[in-house]
Amino acid sequence: MKTLDNFNFKNKKALIRVDFNVPLNDAFEVTDITRIQAAKPTITKILEDGGSCVLMSHLGRPNGVEDQFSLRHIVHKVSEVLGVKTRFVNDCIGSQVNEAVSNIVAGEVLLLENLRFYEEEKAGDTGFAEQLSGWGDIYVNDAFGTAHRAHASTAVIAQYFEGNKCFGNLLAQEIESIDKVLNNSEKPVTAILGGAKVSSKIGIVENIIEKVDHIIIGGGMTFTFVKALGGKIGNSLVEDDKLDLALDILEKAKKNNTQIHLPVDAVIADAFSNDANTQTVNTNEIPEGWMGLDVGPKTSENFAKVLTNSKTILWNGPLGVFEMDNFSKGTTELGNAIAESTQNGAFSLVGGGDSVAAVKQFGFADKVSYVSTGGGAMLESLEGKVLPGINAILK
Ligand code: AMP
């Protein structure tokens, strides 16, 4: 795997695909700097080598040139987080960029305008990628969040840097973490799959079922399994067209000696609301008019026991409707159990949209081994897909 360590950037221009798709408020201020911070180690290493950095990114989903999606809004924040004055150029291709790039000297950082102002970016246009490729000597991909897209700047561009392309620190860490969980894992390995639906996690289940020792199921998808097994689930979330699939998964797990752990009790509510009436019952005895919105205490205890004995842990998806206080306990207790196991030497990876939001919300981010920065990219990696952005560097 080619990383920054394979290159000396002295007097070299690094063209870095970063993921600065950060949230902005109405005053166009950056409200979460995580993604900028995540790119900092790569940029710092290149500058310390004596090189310069040309940064390219997308922001949001513009339709052509739309000022609200201009990366100029974030350039101050980038300078502040990097601790290096970052210059901005009003375009990402053309003569203005050519001039700015020609004038850049060692130690400097230049941020280009939003790549998605050109539809050629998402289309993976070769001509556009070739124009972008003129802005650096070495291409560095450090944008895990878009690595599952075959866009001009994330994948197509790499062909113009034969022998001069590598992963940035962030992307390398993401790849290593996934590898540590799926391929080079210390056993026993436990995967926790929560969230809303079986249908969105089935690709992951199919890929990991032969690789892990335990699968903990939680969240809304619990009830498709419970119903398939003949339980009463009241008005809980269910995918009736996935009942057979749930049984297939249980069967396949048995064949592979993978233990599936389903919640035995649930916190149920008489409405999808934090103010609803609640009670705790067995997961397979939920009365009509009630729905399961969190796992109960016996389940938390069972799951904690599995996690205490795990050496590798993957967490994707919350165990309940964690956005509502009254249904967040199962998710926080799971987070505590993962944190404790991590402290005792397990490797823990948290990835995929809502579980990342949950670890941040409940303060677990620095108590697990690694929190992934990519939602869709993480899910596709866990499904065993080869991501175009990664493949383009490996080729
Ligand atoms: P996902 O994006 O598939 O990981 O799903 C995350 C969403 O699942 C969160 O917004 C949770 O509120 C929701 N969720 C978790 N447990 C349940 C449940 N028991 N019933 C309905 N939604 C749930």
Coordinates of C-alpha atoms and ligand atoms in Angstrom, one line a residue:
M1 CA 0.0 0.0 0.0
K2 CA 1.6 3.3 -1.1
T3 CA 1.4 5.9 1.7
L4 CA 3.0 9.3 2.3
D5 CA 6.0 7.5 3.8
N6 CA 6.9 6.3 0.3
F7 CA 7.6 9.8 -0.8
N8 CA 9.8 12.8 0.1
F9 CA 7.8 15.9 -0.8
K10 CA 10.7 18.3 -0.7
N11 CA 10.1 20.9 -3.4
K12 CA 7.1 18.9 -4.6
K13 CA 3.6 20.0 -5.1
A14 CA 1.1 17.6 -3.6
L15 CA -2.3 17.6 -5.2
I16 CA -4.5 16.3 -2.4
R17 CA -8.1 15.2 -2.7
V18 CA -9.5 16.1 0.7
D19 CA -13.1 15.8 2.0
F20 CA -13.9 19.3 3.2
N21 CA -17.6 18.7 2.8
V22 CA -18.3 20.4 6.2
P23 CA -21.6 21.6 7.6
L24 CA -22.2 25.4 7.4
N25 CA -24.8 27.4 9.3
D26 CA -26.9 30.3 7.8
A27 CA -24.0 32.7 8.3
F28 CA -21.8 30.3 6.3
E29 CA -19.7 29.4 9.3
V30 CA -18.3 25.9 9.7
T31 CA -20.2 24.2 12.5
D32 CA -18.1 21.0 12.7
I33 CA -14.3 21.0 11.9
T34 CA -13.8 17.2 12.2
R35 CA -13.1 16.7 8.5
I36 CA -10.6 19.5 8.3
Q37 CA -8.8 18.2 11.4
A38 CA -8.8 14.8 9.9
A39 CA -6.8 16.0 6.8
K40 CA -4.3 17.9 9.0
P41 CA -1.7 15.1 9.5
T42 CA -1.3 14.6 5.8
I43 CA -0.9 18.3 5.0
T44 CA 1.5 18.8 7.9
K45 CA 3.7 15.9 6.9
I46 CA 4.0 17.3 3.3
L47 CA 4.7 20.8 4.5
E48 CA 7.3 19.5 7.0
D49 CA 9.0 17.6 4.2
G50 CA 9.4 20.9 2.4
G51 CA 6.6 20.5 -0.1
S52 CA 3.5 22.5 -0.9
C53 CA -0.2 21.5 -0.9
V54 CA -2.9 22.1 -3.5
L55 CA -6.2 21.0 -1.9
M56 CA -9.3 20.0 -3.8
S57 CA -12.7 19.1 -2.4
H58 CA -16.4 19.2 -3.0
L59 CA -18.9 21.0 -0.8
G60 CA -22.6 20.0 -0.8
R61 CA -24.5 19.3 -3.9
P62 CA -24.4 22.4 -6.1
N63 CA -26.2 22.7 -9.4
G64 CA -23.5 24.5 -11.4
V65 CA -21.8 27.5 -9.7
E66 CA -23.8 28.4 -6.6
D67 CA -22.2 30.8 -4.1
Q68 CA -23.7 29.1 -1.1
F69 CA -21.5 26.1 -1.9
S70 CA -18.3 28.1 -2.4
L71 CA -15.3 26.8 -0.5
R72 CA -14.2 30.4 0.0
H73 CA -16.6 30.3 3.0
I74 CA -14.3 27.8 4.8
V75 CA -10.9 29.1 3.9
H76 CA -10.5 31.0 7.2
K77 CA -11.4 27.9 9.1
V78 CA -9.0 25.8 7.1
S79 CA -6.1 28.3 7.9
E80 CA -7.1 28.3 11.6
V81 CA -7.2 24.5 11.9
L82 CA -4.1 23.8 9.9
G83 CA -2.2 26.7 11.5
V84 CA -1.0 27.7 8.1
K85 CA -2.4 30.6 6.1
T86 CA -4.3 29.0 3.2
R87 CA -4.9 30.9 0.0
F88 CA -8.0 30.4 -2.1
V89 CA -8.5 30.4 -5.8
N90 CA -11.8 31.1 -7.4
D91 CA -11.9 28.0 -9.7
C92 CA -10.5 24.5 -9.9
I93 CA -9.4 24.5 -13.5
G94 CA -8.3 27.2 -16.0
S95 CA -5.7 30.0 -16.2
Q96 CA -6.4 31.5 -12.7
V97 CA -5.6 28.2 -11.1
N98 CA -2.6 27.7 -13.4
E99 CA -1.2 31.0 -12.2
A100 CA -1.9 30.4 -8.5
V101 CA -0.3 26.9 -8.7
S102 CA 2.8 28.2 -10.6
N103 CA 3.4 30.7 -7.9
I104 CA 3.0 28.4 -4.9
V105 CA 6.3 27.8 -3.0
A106 CA 7.3 25.2 -0.4
G107 CA 5.4 25.5 2.9
E108 CA 2.3 27.0 1.2
V109 CA -1.3 25.7 1.0
L110 CA -3.7 26.5 -1.8
L111 CA -7.4 25.6 -1.7
L112 CA -9.2 25.3 -5.0
E113 CA -12.9 26.1 -5.6
N114 CA -15.6 23.4 -5.3
L115 CA -15.0 20.6 -7.8
R116 CA -18.7 20.0 -8.1
F117 CA -19.2 23.4 -9.7
Y118 CA -18.3 21.3 -12.8
E119 CA -20.7 18.5 -13.6
E120 CA -17.6 16.7 -15.1
E121 CA -16.5 15.9 -11.6
K122 CA -19.3 13.6 -10.7
A123 CA -19.4 12.3 -14.3
G124 CA -15.8 11.1 -13.9
D125 CA -14.9 13.0 -17.0
T126 CA -11.4 12.2 -18.2
G127 CA -10.6 15.6 -19.8
F128 CA -11.6 17.3 -16.5
A129 CA -9.5 14.9 -14.5
E130 CA -6.5 15.5 -16.8
Q131 CA -6.8 19.3 -16.3
L132 CA -6.9 18.8 -12.5
S133 CA -3.9 16.5 -12.8
G134 CA -1.8 19.5 -13.9
W135 CA -1.8 21.0 -10.4
G136 CA 0.6 18.6 -8.7
D137 CA 3.6 16.4 -8.9
I138 CA 2.2 13.8 -6.6
Y139 CA -1.5 12.9 -6.2
V140 CA -2.6 12.1 -2.7
N141 CA -6.1 10.8 -2.0
D142 CA -7.1 11.5 1.6
A143 CA -10.9 11.6 1.1
F144 CA -12.4 8.4 2.5
G145 CA -15.9 10.0 2.5
T146 CA -15.9 10.0 -1.3
A147 CA -13.7 6.9 -2.0
H148 CA -16.8 4.9 -3.0
R149 CA -17.4 7.3 -5.9
A150 CA -15.7 7.0 -9.3
H151 CA -15.5 10.8 -9.7
A152 CA -12.8 12.7 -11.7
S153 CA -10.9 13.9 -8.6
T154 CA -11.3 10.7 -6.5
A155 CA -10.5 7.9 -9.0
V156 CA -10.1 8.9 -12.7
I157 CA -7.3 11.4 -12.0
A158 CA -5.0 8.7 -10.5
Q159 CA -4.1 7.4 -14.0
Y160 CA -2.1 10.6 -14.7
F161 CA 0.2 10.0 -11.7
E162 CA 1.7 6.6 -12.6
G163 CA 4.2 5.9 -9.7
N164 CA 3.4 9.3 -8.1
K165 CA 0.2 8.6 -6.2
C166 CA -0.5 7.5 -2.7
F167 CA -3.0 7.4 0.1
G168 CA -3.0 10.2 2.7
N169 CA -2.8 9.3 6.4
L170 CA -6.5 9.4 6.9
L171 CA -7.4 7.1 4.0
A172 CA -4.6 4.8 5.0
Q173 CA -5.9 4.6 8.6
E174 CA -9.4 3.9 7.3
I175 CA -8.2 1.0 5.1
E176 CA -6.1 -0.4 8.0
S177 CA -9.0 -0.3 10.4
I178 CA -11.3 -2.1 8.1
D179 CA -8.6 -4.7 7.4
K180 CA -8.0 -5.2 11.1
V181 CA -11.7 -6.0 11.6
L182 CA -12.4 -8.1 8.5
N183 CA -9.2 -9.7 7.4
N184 CA -6.4 -9.6 10.0
S185 CA -8.5 -9.7 13.1
E186 CA -7.7 -11.0 16.5
K187 CA -10.5 -13.4 17.6
P188 CA -13.2 -13.4 18.9
V189 CA -14.6 -10.8 16.5
T190 CA -18.0 -9.2 17.3
A191 CA -20.0 -7.1 14.9
I192 CA -22.8 -5.0 16.2
L193 CA -25.4 -4.2 13.6
G194 CA -28.1 -1.8 14.6
G195 CA -30.1 1.0 12.9
A196 CA -33.4 1.0 11.3
K197 CA -33.7 -1.7 8.6
V198 CA -32.4 -5.1 7.7
S199 CA -32.5 -4.2 4.1
S200 CA -29.8 -1.6 4.4
K201 CA -27.5 -3.9 6.4
I202 CA -28.0 -7.2 4.5
G203 CA -24.9 -6.6 2.3
I204 CA -22.8 -6.3 5.4
V205 CA -24.2 -9.3 7.0
E206 CA -23.6 -11.4 3.9
N207 CA -20.0 -10.3 3.8
I208 CA -19.1 -10.7 7.4
I209 CA -21.1 -13.7 8.5
E210 CA -18.1 -16.1 7.7
K211 CA -15.5 -13.7 9.2
V212 CA -16.9 -12.9 12.6
D213 CA -17.7 -15.0 15.7
H214 CA -20.6 -13.0 17.0
I215 CA -23.2 -10.7 15.4
I216 CA -25.2 -8.6 17.8
I217 CA -28.4 -7.3 16.3
G218 CA -30.2 -4.3 17.6
G219 CA -32.3 -1.3 16.6
G220 CA -35.4 -1.5 14.4
M221 CA -34.2 -4.5 12.4
T222 CA -34.6 -6.6 15.6
F223 CA -38.3 -6.9 15.0
T224 CA -38.0 -8.4 11.5
F225 CA -36.0 -11.2 13.1
V226 CA -38.4 -11.6 16.1
K227 CA -41.4 -11.7 13.9
A228 CA -39.8 -14.2 11.6
L229 CA -39.2 -16.4 14.6
G230 CA -42.9 -16.2 15.5
G231 CA -42.8 -13.5 18.2
K232 CA -45.4 -10.7 18.8
I233 CA -43.9 -7.4 17.9
G234 CA -47.0 -5.0 18.2
N235 CA -46.5 -1.9 16.1
S236 CA -42.7 -2.1 16.0
L237 CA -40.8 -1.3 12.8
V238 CA -40.8 -4.4 10.5
E239 CA -40.0 -5.3 6.9
D240 CA -42.5 -8.0 6.1
D241 CA -40.8 -8.8 2.8
K242 CA -37.6 -9.6 4.6
L243 CA -38.9 -12.3 7.0
D244 CA -37.5 -15.2 5.0
L245 CA -34.2 -13.3 4.6
A246 CA -34.0 -13.0 8.4
L247 CA -34.5 -16.8 8.7
D248 CA -31.9 -17.4 6.0
I249 CA -29.4 -15.2 7.9
L250 CA -30.0 -17.2 11.1
E251 CA -29.6 -20.5 9.3
K252 CA -26.4 -19.3 7.5
A253 CA -25.0 -18.2 10.8
K254 CA -25.6 -21.5 12.4
K255 CA -23.8 -23.3 9.5
N256 CA -20.8 -21.0 9.9
N257 CA -20.7 -21.3 13.7
T258 CA -21.4 -17.6 14.0
Q259 CA -23.5 -16.7 17.0
I260 CA -26.3 -14.3 16.5
H261 CA -27.4 -12.4 19.6
L262 CA -30.9 -10.9 19.4
P263 CA -32.3 -8.6 22.1
V264 CA -34.4 -10.5 24.7
D265 CA -36.2 -7.5 26.1
A266 CA -37.2 -4.2 24.7
V267 CA -38.2 -0.7 26.0
I268 CA -41.6 -0.2 24.3
A269 CA -43.7 2.9 23.8
D270 CA -47.3 3.7 22.8
A271 CA -46.1 6.4 20.4
F272 CA -43.0 7.3 18.4
S273 CA -42.2 10.1 20.9
N274 CA -40.0 10.9 23.8
D275 CA -43.1 11.7 25.8
A276 CA -44.8 8.4 25.1
N277 CA -45.7 6.0 27.9
T278 CA -43.1 3.3 28.2
Q279 CA -42.6 -0.2 29.7
T280 CA -40.1 -3.0 29.4
V281 CA -41.2 -6.4 28.1
N282 CA -39.8 -9.5 26.4
T283 CA -39.0 -8.7 22.8
N284 CA -41.4 -11.4 21.5
E285 CA -44.3 -10.2 23.6
I286 CA -45.0 -6.7 22.5
P287 CA -48.7 -5.8 22.7
E288 CA -50.6 -4.2 19.8
G289 CA -50.4 -0.5 19.8
W290 CA -46.9 -0.5 21.3
M291 CA -43.5 -0.4 19.5
G292 CA -40.0 -1.4 20.6
L293 CA -37.7 1.7 20.5
D294 CA -34.8 0.5 22.6
V295 CA -33.2 -2.6 24.0
G296 CA -34.0 -3.5 27.6
P297 CA -31.6 -4.1 30.6
K298 CA -31.3 -7.8 30.2
T299 CA -30.3 -7.4 26.6
S300 CA -27.7 -4.8 27.6
E301 CA -26.2 -7.2 30.1
N302 CA -26.1 -10.0 27.6
F303 CA -24.4 -7.8 25.0
A304 CA -21.9 -6.5 27.5
K305 CA -20.9 -10.1 28.3
V306 CA -20.2 -10.8 24.6
L307 CA -18.2 -7.6 24.3
T308 CA -16.1 -8.2 27.4
N309 CA -14.8 -11.4 25.8
S310 CA -14.2 -9.8 22.3
K311 CA -10.8 -8.9 20.9
T312 CA -12.1 -7.1 17.8
I313 CA -15.3 -5.1 17.7
L314 CA -17.2 -3.5 14.8
W315 CA -20.1 -1.2 15.6
N316 CA -22.5 0.0 12.9
G317 CA -25.9 1.4 13.8
P318 CA -27.6 2.4 17.1
L319 CA -29.5 -0.1 19.3
G320 CA -32.5 2.2 19.7
V321 CA -33.9 5.6 18.8
F322 CA -30.9 7.2 20.5
E323 CA -32.0 10.7 19.3
M324 CA -34.7 10.6 22.0
D325 CA -33.4 10.6 25.5
N326 CA -35.8 7.9 26.8
F327 CA -34.7 5.4 24.1
S328 CA -30.9 6.1 24.2
K329 CA -29.9 3.9 27.1
G330 CA -29.3 0.7 25.2
T331 CA -27.0 2.6 22.8
T332 CA -25.0 4.4 25.6
E333 CA -24.6 1.1 27.6
L334 CA -23.3 -0.6 24.5
G335 CA -20.9 2.3 24.0
N336 CA -19.7 1.9 27.6
A337 CA -19.2 -1.8 27.1
I338 CA -17.2 -1.2 23.9
A339 CA -15.2 1.5 25.7
E340 CA -14.4 -0.9 28.5
S341 CA -13.4 -3.7 26.2
T342 CA -11.2 -1.3 24.2
Q343 CA -9.5 -0.2 27.4
N344 CA -8.8 -3.9 28.1
G345 CA -7.0 -4.3 24.7
A346 CA -9.7 -4.9 22.1
F347 CA -9.6 -3.1 18.8
S348 CA -12.9 -1.3 18.2
L349 CA -14.0 0.3 15.0
V350 CA -17.1 2.5 14.8
G351 CA -18.4 3.3 11.3
G352 CA -21.4 4.2 9.3
G353 CA -23.6 7.4 9.7
D354 CA -25.6 7.1 12.8
S355 CA -23.3 5.2 15.1
V356 CA -20.7 7.9 14.5
A357 CA -23.3 10.5 15.5
A358 CA -24.0 8.4 18.6
V359 CA -20.4 8.0 19.7
K360 CA -19.9 11.8 19.3
Q361 CA -23.1 12.7 21.0
F362 CA -22.4 10.5 24.0
G363 CA -18.7 11.2 24.2
F364 CA -17.3 7.8 23.2
A365 CA -15.2 9.0 20.3
D366 CA -11.9 8.9 22.1
K367 CA -12.7 5.7 24.0
V368 CA -12.9 3.5 20.9
S369 CA -9.9 2.6 18.7
Y370 CA -11.1 4.2 15.5
V371 CA -14.1 6.3 14.4
S372 CA -14.5 6.2 10.6
T373 CA -15.0 9.4 8.6
G374 CA -17.0 7.8 5.8
G375 CA -20.7 6.8 5.9
G376 CA -21.4 5.3 2.5
A377 CA -17.7 4.5 1.9
M378 CA -17.6 2.6 5.2
L379 CA -20.8 0.6 4.4
E380 CA -19.5 -0.4 1.0
S381 CA -16.2 -1.5 2.4
L382 CA -17.9 -3.6 5.0
E383 CA -20.0 -5.1 2.2
G384 CA -16.7 -6.2 0.7
K385 CA -16.8 -3.9 -2.3
V386 CA -13.6 -2.5 -3.7
L387 CA -13.9 1.2 -3.6
P388 CA -12.9 3.1 -6.9
G389 CA -10.9 5.7 -5.0
I390 CA -8.8 3.1 -3.3
N391 CA -8.5 0.9 -6.3
A392 CA -7.2 3.8 -8.4
I393 CA -4.2 4.2 -6.1
L394 CA -3.5 0.5 -5.8
K395 CA -3.5 -0.1 -9.6
Ligands
AMP1 P1 -29.3 3.4 10.2 O1 -29.1 4.7 9.4 O2 -29.9 2.3 9.4 O3 -28.1 3.1 11.0 O4 -30.5 3.8 11.2 C1 -30.4 4.7 12.2 C2 -31.7 5.1 12.7 O5 -32.4 3.9 13.2 C3 -31.7 6.1 13.8 O6 -32.2 7.3 13.4 C4 -32.5 5.4 14.9 O7 -33.4 6.3 15.5 C5 -33.3 4.4 14.2 N1 -33.7 3.3 15.1 C6 -33.0 2.6 15.9 N2 -33.8 1.7 16.6 C7 -35.0 1.9 16.1 C8 -36.3 1.2 16.5 N3 -36.3 0.3 17.4 N4 -37.4 1.6 15.8 C9 -37.3 2.6 14.9 N5 -36.1 3.2 14.5 C10 -35.0 2.9 15.1

